[in-house]
Short mmCIF file of C-alpha atoms in Angstrom, two decimals:
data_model
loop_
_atom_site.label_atom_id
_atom_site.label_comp_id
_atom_site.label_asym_id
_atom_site.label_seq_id
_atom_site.Cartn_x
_atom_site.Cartn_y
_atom_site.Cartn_z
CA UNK C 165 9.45 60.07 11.08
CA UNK C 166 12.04 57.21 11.23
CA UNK C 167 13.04 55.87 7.70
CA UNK C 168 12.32 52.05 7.10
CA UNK C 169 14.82 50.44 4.62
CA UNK C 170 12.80 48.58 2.59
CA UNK C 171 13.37 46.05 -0.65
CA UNK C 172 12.38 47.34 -3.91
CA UNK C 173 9.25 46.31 -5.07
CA UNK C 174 11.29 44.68 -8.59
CA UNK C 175 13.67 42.97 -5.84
CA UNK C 176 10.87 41.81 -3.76
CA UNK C 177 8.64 40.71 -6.35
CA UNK C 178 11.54 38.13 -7.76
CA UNK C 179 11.85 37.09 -4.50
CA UNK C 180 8.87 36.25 -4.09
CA UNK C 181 8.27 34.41 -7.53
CA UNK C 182 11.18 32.57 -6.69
CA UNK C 183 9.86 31.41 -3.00
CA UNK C 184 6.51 30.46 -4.91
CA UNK C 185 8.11 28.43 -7.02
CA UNK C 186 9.53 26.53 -5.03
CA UNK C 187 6.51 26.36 -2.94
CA UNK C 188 4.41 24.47 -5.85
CA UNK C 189 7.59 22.40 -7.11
CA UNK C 190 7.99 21.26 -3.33
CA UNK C 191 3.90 20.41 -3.42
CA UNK C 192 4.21 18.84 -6.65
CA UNK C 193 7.58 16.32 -5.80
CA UNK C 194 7.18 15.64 -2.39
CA UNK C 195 4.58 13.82 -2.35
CA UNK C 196 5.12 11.56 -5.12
CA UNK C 197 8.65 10.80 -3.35
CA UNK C 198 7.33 10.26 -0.30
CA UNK C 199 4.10 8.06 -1.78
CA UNK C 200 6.15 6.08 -4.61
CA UNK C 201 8.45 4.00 -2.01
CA UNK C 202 5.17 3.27 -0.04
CA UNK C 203 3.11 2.44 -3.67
CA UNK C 204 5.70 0.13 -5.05
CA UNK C 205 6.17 -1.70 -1.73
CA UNK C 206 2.44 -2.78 -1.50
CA UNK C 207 3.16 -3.80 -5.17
CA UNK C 208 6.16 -6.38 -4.43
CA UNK C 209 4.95 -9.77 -3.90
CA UNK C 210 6.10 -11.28 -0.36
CA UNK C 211 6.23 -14.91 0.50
CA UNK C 212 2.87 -16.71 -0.36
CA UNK C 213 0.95 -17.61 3.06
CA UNK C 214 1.58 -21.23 4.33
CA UNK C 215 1.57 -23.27 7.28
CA UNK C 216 2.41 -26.57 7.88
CA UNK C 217 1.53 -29.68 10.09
CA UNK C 218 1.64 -33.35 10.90
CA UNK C 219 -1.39 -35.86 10.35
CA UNK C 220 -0.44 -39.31 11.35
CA UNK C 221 2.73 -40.71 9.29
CA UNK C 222 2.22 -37.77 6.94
CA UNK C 223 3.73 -34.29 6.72
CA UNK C 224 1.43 -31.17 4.88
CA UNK C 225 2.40 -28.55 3.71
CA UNK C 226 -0.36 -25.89 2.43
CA UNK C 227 0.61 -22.74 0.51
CA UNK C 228 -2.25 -19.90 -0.62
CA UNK C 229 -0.85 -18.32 -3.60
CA UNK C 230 -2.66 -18.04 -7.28
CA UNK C 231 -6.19 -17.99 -5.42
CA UNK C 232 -5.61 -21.48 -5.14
CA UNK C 233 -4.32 -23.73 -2.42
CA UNK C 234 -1.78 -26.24 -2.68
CA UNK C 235 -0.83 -29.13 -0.05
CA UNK C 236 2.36 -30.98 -0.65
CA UNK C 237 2.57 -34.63 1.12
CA UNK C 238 5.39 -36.43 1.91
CA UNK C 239 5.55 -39.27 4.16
CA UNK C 240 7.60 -38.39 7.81
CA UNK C 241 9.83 -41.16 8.03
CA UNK C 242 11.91 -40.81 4.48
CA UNK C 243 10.24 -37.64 2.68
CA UNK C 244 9.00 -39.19 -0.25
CA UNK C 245 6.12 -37.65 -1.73
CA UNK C 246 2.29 -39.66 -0.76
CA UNK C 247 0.54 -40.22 -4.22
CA UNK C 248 -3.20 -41.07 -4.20
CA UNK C 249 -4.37 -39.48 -1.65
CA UNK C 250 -7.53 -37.76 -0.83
CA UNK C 251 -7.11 -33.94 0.69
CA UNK C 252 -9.91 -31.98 2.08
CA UNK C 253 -9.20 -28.73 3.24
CA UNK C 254 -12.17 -26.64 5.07
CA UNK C 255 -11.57 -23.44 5.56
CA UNK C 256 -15.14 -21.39 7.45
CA UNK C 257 -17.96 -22.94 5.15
CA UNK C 258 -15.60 -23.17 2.58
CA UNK C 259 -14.92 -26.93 1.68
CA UNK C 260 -12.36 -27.88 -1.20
CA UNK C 261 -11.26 -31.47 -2.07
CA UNK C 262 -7.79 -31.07 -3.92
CA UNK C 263 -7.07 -33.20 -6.50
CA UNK C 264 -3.36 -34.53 -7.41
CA UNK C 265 -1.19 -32.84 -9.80
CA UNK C 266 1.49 -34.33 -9.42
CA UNK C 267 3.36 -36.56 -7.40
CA UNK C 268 2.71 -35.62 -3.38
CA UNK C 269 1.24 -32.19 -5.05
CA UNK C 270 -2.47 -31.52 -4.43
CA UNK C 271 -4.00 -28.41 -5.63
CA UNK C 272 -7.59 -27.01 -5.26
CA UNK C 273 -9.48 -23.43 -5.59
CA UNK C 274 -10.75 -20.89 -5.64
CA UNK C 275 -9.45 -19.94 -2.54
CA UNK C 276 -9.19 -16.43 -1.80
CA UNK C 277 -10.28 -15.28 2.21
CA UNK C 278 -10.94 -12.46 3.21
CA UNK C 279 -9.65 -12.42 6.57
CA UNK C 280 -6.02 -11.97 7.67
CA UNK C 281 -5.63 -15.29 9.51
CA UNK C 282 -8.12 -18.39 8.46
CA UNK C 283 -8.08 -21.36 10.43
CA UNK C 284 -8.30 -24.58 8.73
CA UNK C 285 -9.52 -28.23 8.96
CA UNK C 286 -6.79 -30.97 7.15
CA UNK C 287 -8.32 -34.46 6.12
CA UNK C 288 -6.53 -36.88 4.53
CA UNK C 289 -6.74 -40.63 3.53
CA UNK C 290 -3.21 -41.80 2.27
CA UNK C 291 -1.85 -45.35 2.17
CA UNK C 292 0.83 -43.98 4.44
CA UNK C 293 -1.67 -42.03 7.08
CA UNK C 294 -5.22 -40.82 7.59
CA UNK C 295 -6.77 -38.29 10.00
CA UNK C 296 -7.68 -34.58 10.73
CA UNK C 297 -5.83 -32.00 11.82
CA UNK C 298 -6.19 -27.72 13.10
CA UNK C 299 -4.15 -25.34 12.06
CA UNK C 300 -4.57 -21.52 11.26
CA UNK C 301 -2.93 -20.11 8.19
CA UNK C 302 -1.60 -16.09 8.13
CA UNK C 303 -2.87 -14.48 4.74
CA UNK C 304 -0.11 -11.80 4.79
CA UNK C 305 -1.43 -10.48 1.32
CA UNK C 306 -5.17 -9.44 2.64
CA UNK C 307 -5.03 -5.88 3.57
CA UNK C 308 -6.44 -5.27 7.63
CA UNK C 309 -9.18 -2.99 6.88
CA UNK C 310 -8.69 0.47 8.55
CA UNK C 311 -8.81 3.68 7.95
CA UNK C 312 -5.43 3.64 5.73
CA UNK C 313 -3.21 5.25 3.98
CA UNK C 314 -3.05 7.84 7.66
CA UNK C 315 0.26 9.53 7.91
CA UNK C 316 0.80 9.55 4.07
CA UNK C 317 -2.01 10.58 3.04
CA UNK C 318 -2.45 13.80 5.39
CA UNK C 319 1.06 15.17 4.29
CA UNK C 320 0.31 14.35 0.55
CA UNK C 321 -2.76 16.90 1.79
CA UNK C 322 -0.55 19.01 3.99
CA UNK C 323 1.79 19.59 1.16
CA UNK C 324 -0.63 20.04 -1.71
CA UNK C 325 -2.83 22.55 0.78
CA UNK C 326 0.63 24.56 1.27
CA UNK C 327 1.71 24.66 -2.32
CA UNK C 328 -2.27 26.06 -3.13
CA UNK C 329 -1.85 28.85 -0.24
CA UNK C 330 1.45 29.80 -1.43
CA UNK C 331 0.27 30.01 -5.15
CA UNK C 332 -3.10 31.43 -3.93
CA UNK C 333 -0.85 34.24 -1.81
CA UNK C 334 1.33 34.98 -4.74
CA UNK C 335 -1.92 35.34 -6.69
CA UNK C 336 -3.06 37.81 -3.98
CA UNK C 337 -0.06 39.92 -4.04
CA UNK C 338 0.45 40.56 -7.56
CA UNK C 339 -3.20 41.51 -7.51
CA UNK C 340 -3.34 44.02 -4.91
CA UNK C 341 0.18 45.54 -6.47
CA UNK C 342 -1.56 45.92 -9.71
CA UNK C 343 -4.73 47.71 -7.92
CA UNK C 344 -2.16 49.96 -5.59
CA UNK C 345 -0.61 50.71 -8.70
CA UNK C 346 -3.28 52.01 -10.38
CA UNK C 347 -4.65 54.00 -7.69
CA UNK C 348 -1.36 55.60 -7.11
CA UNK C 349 -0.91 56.53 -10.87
CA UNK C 350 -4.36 58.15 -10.86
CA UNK C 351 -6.71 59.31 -13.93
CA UNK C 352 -4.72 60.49 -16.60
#
């Protein structure tokens, strides 16, 4: 019968402690480094949605941010802000009239859509212009719904299923070396 050179069970058995461990501290760290970078870039703010456009003599700027919308006015010709206006902004069935803040600032709310892009209606009734205008804003900040999280979230599963296994097999194995053990050693 051929001989088999074989590690000894004390050699093995470190081994294998050692290959577990890294197993679980490999489940337990990789995931957090890969799902941190992705975590704190949903957190960090990006530039608040706006659009802007031309009604007569006037230019508008609106900007979402705060759940409120803002509309700065300032007349085309020189850029000086348009005071005492009136601003309606319709947005779906959403209607707002904002109301002056300060000089060529209007600001009105709530507004918080739900949809990623929101088209608008512009009225306004300034000394320097009046009229109605179109245009669609981009809410950056409104998550698309889907099934998210996809790639990410399987190897956060991937890893922690592996790291389970290899504890679960390590488990296994001292187990079954205890029982062998015991039925080699025999009654006493």
């Amino acid at each position: 019968m051929p001989q088999h050179r074989s590690t000894p069970p004390g050699r093995f058995a470190g081994r294998l402690r050692r290959l577990t461990a890294l197993m679980l501290l490999a489940g337990l760290v990789l995931p957090v480094l890969v799902l941190a970078p992705a975590a704190r870039a949903a957190e960090e703010p990006g530039p608040a949605p706006r659009v802007s456009l031309t009604v007569g003599g006037v230019g508008v700027v609106l900007i979402a941010a705060n759940r409120q919308l803002y509309a700065f006015l300032d007349r085309t010709a020189d850029n000086a802000p348009v005071t005492g206006g009136r601003v309606g902004v319709k947005a779906g069935r959403t209607e707002l009239q904002l109301a002056e803040s300060s000089p060529g600032v209007y600001v009105g709310g709530p507004f918080a859509p739900t949809a990623p892009r929101v088209a608008l209606t512009v009225s306004i009734d300034t000394a320097a212009g009046s009229g109605r205008a179109a245009a669609e804003i981009e809410m950056a900040h409104v998550p698309v719904q889907s099934g998210g999280g996809g790639a990410l979230r399987l190897l956060g599963w991937v890893l922690g299923l592996a790291s389970a296994g290899g504890i679960g097999w390590f488990g296994w194995r001292q187990w079954h070396g205890r029982r062998r053990g015991l039925a080699d050693a025999g009654p006493a």
